[in-house]
CSV table of N, CA, C and O in Angstrom, one decimal:
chain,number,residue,atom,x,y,z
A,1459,UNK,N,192.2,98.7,69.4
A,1459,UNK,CA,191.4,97.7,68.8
A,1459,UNK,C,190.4,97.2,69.8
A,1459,UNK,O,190.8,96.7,70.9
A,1460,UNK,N,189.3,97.2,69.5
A,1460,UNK,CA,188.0,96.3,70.4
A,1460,UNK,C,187.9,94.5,69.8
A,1460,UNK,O,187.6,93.9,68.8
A,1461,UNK,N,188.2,94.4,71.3
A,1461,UNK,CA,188.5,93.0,70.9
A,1461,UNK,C,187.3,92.2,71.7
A,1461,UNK,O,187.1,92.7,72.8
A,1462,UNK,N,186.5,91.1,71.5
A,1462,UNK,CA,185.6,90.3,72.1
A,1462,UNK,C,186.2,89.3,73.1
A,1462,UNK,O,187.3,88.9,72.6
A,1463,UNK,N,185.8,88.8,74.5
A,1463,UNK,CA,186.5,87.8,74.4
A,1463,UNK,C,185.5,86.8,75.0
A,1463,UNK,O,184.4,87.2,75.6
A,1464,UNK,N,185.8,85.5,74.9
A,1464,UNK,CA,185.2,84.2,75.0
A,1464,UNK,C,185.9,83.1,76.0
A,1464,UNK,O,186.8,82.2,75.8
A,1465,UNK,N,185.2,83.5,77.1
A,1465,UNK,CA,185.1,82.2,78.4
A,1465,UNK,C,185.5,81.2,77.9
A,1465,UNK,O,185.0,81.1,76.8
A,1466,UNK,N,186.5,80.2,78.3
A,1466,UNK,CA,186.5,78.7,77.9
A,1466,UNK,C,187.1,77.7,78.7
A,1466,UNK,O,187.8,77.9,79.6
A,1467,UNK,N,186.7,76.4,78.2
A,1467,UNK,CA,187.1,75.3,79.4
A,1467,UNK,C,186.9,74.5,78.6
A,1467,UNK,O,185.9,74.4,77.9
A,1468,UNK,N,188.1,73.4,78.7
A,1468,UNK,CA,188.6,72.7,77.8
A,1468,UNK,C,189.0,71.7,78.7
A,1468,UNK,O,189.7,72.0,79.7
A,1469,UNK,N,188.5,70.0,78.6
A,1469,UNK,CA,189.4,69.2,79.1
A,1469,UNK,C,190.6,68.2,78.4
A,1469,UNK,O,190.5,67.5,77.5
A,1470,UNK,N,191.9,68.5,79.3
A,1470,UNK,CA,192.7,67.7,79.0
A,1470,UNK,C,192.1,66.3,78.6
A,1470,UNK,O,191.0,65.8,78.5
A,1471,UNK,N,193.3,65.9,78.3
A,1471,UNK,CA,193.9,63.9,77.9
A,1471,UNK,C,193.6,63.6,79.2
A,1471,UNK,O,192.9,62.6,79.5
A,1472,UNK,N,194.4,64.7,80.4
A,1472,UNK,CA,194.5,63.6,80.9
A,1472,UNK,C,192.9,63.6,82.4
A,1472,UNK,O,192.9,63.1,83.5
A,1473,UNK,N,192.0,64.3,81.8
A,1473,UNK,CA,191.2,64.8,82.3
A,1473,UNK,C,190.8,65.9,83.1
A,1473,UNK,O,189.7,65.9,83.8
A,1474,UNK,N,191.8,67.0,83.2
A,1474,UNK,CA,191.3,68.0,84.1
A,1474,UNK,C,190.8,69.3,83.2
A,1474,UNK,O,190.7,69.3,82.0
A,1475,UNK,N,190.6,70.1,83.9
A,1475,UNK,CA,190.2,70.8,83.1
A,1475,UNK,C,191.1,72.6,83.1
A,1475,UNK,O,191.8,73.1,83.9
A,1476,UNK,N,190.8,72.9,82.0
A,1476,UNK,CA,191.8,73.8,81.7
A,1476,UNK,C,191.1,75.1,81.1
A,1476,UNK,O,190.7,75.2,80.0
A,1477,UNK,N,191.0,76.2,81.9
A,1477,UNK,CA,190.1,78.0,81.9
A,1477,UNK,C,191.3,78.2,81.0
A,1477,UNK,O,192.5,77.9,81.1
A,1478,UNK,N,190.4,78.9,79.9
A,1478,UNK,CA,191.7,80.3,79.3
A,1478,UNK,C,190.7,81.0,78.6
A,1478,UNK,O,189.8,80.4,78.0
A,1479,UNK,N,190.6,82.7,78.6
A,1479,UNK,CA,190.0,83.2,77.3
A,1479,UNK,C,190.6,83.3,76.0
A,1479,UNK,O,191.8,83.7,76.0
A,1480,UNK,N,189.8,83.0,74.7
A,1480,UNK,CA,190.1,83.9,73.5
A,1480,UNK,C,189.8,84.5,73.8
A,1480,UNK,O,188.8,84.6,74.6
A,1481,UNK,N,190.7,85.7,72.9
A,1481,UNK,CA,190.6,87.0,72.2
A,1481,UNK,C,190.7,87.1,70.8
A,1481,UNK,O,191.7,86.9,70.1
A,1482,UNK,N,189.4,87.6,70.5
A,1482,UNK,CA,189.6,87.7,68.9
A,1482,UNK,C,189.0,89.4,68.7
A,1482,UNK,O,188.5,90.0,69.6
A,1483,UNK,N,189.1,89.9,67.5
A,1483,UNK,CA,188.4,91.0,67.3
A,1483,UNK,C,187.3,91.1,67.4
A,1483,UNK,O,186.7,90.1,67.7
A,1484,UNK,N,186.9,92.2,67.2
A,1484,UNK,CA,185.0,92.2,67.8
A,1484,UNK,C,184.7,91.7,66.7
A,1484,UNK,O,185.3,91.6,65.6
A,1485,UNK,N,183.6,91.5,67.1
A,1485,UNK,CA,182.5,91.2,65.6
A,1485,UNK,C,183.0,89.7,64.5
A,1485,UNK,O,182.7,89.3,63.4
A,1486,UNK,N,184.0,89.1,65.6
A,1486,UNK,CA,184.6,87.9,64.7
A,1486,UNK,C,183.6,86.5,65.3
A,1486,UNK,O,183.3,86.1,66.4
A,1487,UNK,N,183.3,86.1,63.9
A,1487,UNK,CA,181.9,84.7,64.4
A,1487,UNK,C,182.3,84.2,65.8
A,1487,UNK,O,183.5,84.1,66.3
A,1488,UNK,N,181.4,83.8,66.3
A,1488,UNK,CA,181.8,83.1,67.7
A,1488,UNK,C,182.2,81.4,67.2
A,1488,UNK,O,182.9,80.6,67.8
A,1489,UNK,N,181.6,81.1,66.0
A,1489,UNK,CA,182.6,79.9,65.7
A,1489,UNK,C,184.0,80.1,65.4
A,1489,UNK,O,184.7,79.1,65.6
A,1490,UNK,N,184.6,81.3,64.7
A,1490,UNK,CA,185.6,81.3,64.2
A,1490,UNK,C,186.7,80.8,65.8
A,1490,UNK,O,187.6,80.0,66.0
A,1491,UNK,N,185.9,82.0,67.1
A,1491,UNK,CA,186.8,81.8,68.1
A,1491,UNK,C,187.1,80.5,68.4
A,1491,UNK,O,188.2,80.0,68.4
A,1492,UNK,N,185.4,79.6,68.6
A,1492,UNK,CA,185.9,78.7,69.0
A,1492,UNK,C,187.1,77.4,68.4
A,1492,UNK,O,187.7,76.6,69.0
A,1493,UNK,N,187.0,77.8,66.9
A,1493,UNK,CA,188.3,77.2,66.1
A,1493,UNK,C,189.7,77.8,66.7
A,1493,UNK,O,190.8,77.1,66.7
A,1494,UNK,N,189.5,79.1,67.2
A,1494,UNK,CA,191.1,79.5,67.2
A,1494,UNK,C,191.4,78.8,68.8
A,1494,UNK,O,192.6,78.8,69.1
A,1495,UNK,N,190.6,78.4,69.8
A,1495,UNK,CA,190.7,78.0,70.6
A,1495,UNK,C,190.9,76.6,70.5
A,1495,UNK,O,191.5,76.2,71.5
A,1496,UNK,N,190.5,75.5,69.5
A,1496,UNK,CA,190.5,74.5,69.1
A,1496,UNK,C,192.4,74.0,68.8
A,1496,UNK,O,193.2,73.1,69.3
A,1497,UNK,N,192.5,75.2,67.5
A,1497,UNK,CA,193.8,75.3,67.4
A,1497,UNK,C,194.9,75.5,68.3
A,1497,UNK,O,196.0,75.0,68.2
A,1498,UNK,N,194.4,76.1,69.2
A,1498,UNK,CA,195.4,76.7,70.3
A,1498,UNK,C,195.8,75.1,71.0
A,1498,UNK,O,197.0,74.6,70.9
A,1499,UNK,N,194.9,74.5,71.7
A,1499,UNK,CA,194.6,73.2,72.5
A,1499,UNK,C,195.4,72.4,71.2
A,1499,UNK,O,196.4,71.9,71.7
A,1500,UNK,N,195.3,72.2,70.2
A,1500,UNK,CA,195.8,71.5,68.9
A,1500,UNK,C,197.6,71.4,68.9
A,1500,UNK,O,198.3,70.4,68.8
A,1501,UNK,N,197.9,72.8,69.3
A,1501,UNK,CA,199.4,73.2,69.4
A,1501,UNK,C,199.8,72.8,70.7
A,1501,UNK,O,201.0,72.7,70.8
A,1502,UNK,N,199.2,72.6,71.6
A,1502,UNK,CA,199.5,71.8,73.1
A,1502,UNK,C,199.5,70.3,73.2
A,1502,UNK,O,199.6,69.7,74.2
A,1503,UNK,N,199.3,69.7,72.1
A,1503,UNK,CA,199.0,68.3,72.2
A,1503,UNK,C,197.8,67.7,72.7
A,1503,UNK,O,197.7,66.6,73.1
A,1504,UNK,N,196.5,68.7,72.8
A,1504,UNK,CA,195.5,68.5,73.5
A,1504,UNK,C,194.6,67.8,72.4
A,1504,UNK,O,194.8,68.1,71.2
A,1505,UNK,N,193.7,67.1,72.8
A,1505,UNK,CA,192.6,67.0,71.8
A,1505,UNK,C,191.5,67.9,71.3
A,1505,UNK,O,190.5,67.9,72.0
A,1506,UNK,N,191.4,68.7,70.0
A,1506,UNK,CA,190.2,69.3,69.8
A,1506,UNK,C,189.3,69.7,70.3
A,1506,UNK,O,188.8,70.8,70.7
A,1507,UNK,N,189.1,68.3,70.4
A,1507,UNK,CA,187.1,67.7,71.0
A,1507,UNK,C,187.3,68.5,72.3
A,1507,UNK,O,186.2,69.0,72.7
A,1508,UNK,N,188.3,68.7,73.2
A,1508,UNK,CA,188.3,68.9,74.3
A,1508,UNK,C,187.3,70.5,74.4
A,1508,UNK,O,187.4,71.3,75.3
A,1509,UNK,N,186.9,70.5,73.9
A,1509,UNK,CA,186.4,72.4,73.4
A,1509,UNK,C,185.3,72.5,72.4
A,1509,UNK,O,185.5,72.6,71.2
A,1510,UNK,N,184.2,72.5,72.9
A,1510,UNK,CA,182.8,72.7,72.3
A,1510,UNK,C,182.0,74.3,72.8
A,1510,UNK,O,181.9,75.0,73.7
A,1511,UNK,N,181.4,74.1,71.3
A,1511,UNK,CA,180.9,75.7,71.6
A,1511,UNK,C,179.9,75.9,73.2
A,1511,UNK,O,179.8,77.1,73.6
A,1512,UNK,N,179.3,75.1,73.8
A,1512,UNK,CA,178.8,75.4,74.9
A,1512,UNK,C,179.6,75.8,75.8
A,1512,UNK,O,179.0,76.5,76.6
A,1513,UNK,N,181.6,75.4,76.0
A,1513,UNK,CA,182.0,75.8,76.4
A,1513,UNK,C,183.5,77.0,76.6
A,1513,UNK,O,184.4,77.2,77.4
A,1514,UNK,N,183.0,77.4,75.2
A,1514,UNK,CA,183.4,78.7,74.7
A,1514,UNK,C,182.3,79.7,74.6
A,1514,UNK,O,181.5,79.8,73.7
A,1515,UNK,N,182.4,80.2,75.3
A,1515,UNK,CA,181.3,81.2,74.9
A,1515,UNK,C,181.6,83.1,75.3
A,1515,UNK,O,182.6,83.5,76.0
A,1516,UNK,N,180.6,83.8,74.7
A,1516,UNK,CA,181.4,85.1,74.9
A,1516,UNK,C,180.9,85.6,76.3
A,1516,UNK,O,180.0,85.4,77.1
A,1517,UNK,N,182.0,86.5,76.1
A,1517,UNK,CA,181.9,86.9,77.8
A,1517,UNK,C,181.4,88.8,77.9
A,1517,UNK,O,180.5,89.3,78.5
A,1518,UNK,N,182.5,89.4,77.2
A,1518,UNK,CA,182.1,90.6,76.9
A,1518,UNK,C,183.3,91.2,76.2
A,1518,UNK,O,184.2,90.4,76.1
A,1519,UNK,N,183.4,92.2,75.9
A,1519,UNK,CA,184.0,92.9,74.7
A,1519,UNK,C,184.6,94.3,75.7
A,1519,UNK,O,184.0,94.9,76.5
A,1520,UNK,N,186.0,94.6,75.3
A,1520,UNK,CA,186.8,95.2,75.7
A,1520,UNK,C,188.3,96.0,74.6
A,1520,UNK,O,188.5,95.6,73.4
A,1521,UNK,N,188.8,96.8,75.2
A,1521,UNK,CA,190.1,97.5,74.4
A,1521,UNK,C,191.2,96.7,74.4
A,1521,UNK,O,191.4,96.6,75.6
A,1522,UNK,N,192.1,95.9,73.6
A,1522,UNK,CA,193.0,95.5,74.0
A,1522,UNK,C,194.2,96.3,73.8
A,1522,UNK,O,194.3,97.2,73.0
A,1523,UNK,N,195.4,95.6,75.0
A,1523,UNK,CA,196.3,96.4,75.2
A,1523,UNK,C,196.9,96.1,74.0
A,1523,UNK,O,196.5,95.3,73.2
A,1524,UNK,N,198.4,97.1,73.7
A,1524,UNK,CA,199.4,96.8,72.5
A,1524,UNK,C,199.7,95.7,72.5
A,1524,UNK,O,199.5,95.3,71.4
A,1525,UNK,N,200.3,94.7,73.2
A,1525,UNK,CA,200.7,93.8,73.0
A,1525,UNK,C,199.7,92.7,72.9
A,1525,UNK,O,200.1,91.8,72.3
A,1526,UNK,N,198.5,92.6,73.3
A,1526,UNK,CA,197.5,91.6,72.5
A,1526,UNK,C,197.5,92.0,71.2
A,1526,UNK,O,197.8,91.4,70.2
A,1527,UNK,N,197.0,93.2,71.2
A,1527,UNK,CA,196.7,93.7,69.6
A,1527,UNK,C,197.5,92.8,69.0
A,1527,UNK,O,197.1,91.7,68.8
A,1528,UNK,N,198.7,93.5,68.8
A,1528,UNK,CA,199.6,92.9,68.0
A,1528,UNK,C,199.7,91.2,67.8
A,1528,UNK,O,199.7,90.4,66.9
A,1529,UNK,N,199.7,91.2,69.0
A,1529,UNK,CA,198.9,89.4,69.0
A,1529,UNK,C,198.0,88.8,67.5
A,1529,UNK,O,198.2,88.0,66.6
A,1530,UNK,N,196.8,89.6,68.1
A,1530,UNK,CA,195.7,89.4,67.2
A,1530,UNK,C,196.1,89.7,65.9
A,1530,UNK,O,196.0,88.9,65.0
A,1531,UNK,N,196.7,90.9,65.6
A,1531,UNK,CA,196.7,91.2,64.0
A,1531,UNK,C,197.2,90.2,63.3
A,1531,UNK,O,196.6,89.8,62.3
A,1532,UNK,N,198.7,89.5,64.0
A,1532,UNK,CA,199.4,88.5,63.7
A,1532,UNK,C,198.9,87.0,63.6
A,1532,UNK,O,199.2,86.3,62.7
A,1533,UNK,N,198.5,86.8,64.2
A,1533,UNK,CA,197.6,85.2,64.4
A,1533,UNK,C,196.4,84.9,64.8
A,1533,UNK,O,195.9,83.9,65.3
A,1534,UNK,N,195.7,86.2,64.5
A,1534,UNK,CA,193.8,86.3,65.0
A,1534,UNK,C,193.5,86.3,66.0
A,1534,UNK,O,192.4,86.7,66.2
A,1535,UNK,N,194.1,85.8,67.2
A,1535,UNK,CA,193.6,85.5,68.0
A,1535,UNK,C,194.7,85.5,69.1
A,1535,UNK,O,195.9,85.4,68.8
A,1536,UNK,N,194.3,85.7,70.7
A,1536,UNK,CA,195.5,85.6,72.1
A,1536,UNK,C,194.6,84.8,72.5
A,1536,UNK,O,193.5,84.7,72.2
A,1537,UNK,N,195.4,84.1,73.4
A,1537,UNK,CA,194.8,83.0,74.4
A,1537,UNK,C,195.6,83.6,75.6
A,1537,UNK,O,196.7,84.1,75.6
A,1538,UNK,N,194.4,83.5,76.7
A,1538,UNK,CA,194.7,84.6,77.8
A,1538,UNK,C,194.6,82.9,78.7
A,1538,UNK,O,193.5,82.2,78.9
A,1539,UNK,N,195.7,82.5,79.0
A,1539,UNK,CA,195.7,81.0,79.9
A,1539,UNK,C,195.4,80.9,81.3
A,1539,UNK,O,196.2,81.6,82.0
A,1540,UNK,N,194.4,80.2,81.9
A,1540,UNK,CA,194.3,80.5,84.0
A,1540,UNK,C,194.2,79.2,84.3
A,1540,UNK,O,194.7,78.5,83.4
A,1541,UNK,N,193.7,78.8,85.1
A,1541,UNK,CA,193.1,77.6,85.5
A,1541,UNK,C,193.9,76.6,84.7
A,1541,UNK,O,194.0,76.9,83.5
A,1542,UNK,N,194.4,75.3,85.2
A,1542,UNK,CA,195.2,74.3,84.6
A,1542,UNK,C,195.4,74.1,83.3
A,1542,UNK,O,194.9,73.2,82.7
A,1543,UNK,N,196.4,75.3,82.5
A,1543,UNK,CA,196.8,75.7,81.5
A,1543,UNK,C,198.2,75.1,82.1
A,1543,UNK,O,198.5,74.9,83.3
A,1544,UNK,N,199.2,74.8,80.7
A,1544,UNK,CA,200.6,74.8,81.2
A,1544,UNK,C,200.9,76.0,81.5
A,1544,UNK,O,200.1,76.9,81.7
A,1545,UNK,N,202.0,76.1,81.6
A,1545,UNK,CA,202.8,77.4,82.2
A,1545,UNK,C,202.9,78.5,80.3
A,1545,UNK,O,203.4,78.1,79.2
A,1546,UNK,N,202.3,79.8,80.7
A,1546,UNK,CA,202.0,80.8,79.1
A,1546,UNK,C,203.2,80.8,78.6
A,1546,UNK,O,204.2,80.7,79.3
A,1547,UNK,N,203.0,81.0,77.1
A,1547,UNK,CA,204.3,81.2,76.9
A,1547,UNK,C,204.4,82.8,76.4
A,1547,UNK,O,205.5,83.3,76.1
């Protein structure tokens, strides 16, 4: 599966800031990512707002392994966590 993926930086509550890519399939709206990135931050207790499309944005487009795939098929989207993310699950 060719999957897109989308730079992002999101600040905490508690103000720092937090790197992770989406991965979504190719050719999926670059708003839809930034929703699934929204959601993701949503399920952390984070705020939304913390994540604007200026700072989601795409990066470039690649094969994903089996285990993203599957990822994706299942819930649209992986979040690839770096930079002051909690600990991935």
């Amino acid at each position: 599966m060719k999957i897109d993926v989308y730079d992002s930086y999101a600040t905490s509550m508690r103000g720092h800031v937090m790197h992770f890519d989406v991965f979504v399939a190719a050719t999926t709206p670059a708003e839809q990512a930034l929703s699934f990135g929204r959601q993701w931050l949503t399920s952390l207790g984070e705020p939304a707002e913390g994540l604007n499309q200026s700072r989601c944005k795409y990066c470039h487009s690649e094969v994903a392994n089996p285990d993203v795939e599957n990822h994706i098929k299942s819930h649209g989207y992986f979040i690839l966590q770096m930079e002051g993310c909690p600990a991935p699950y």
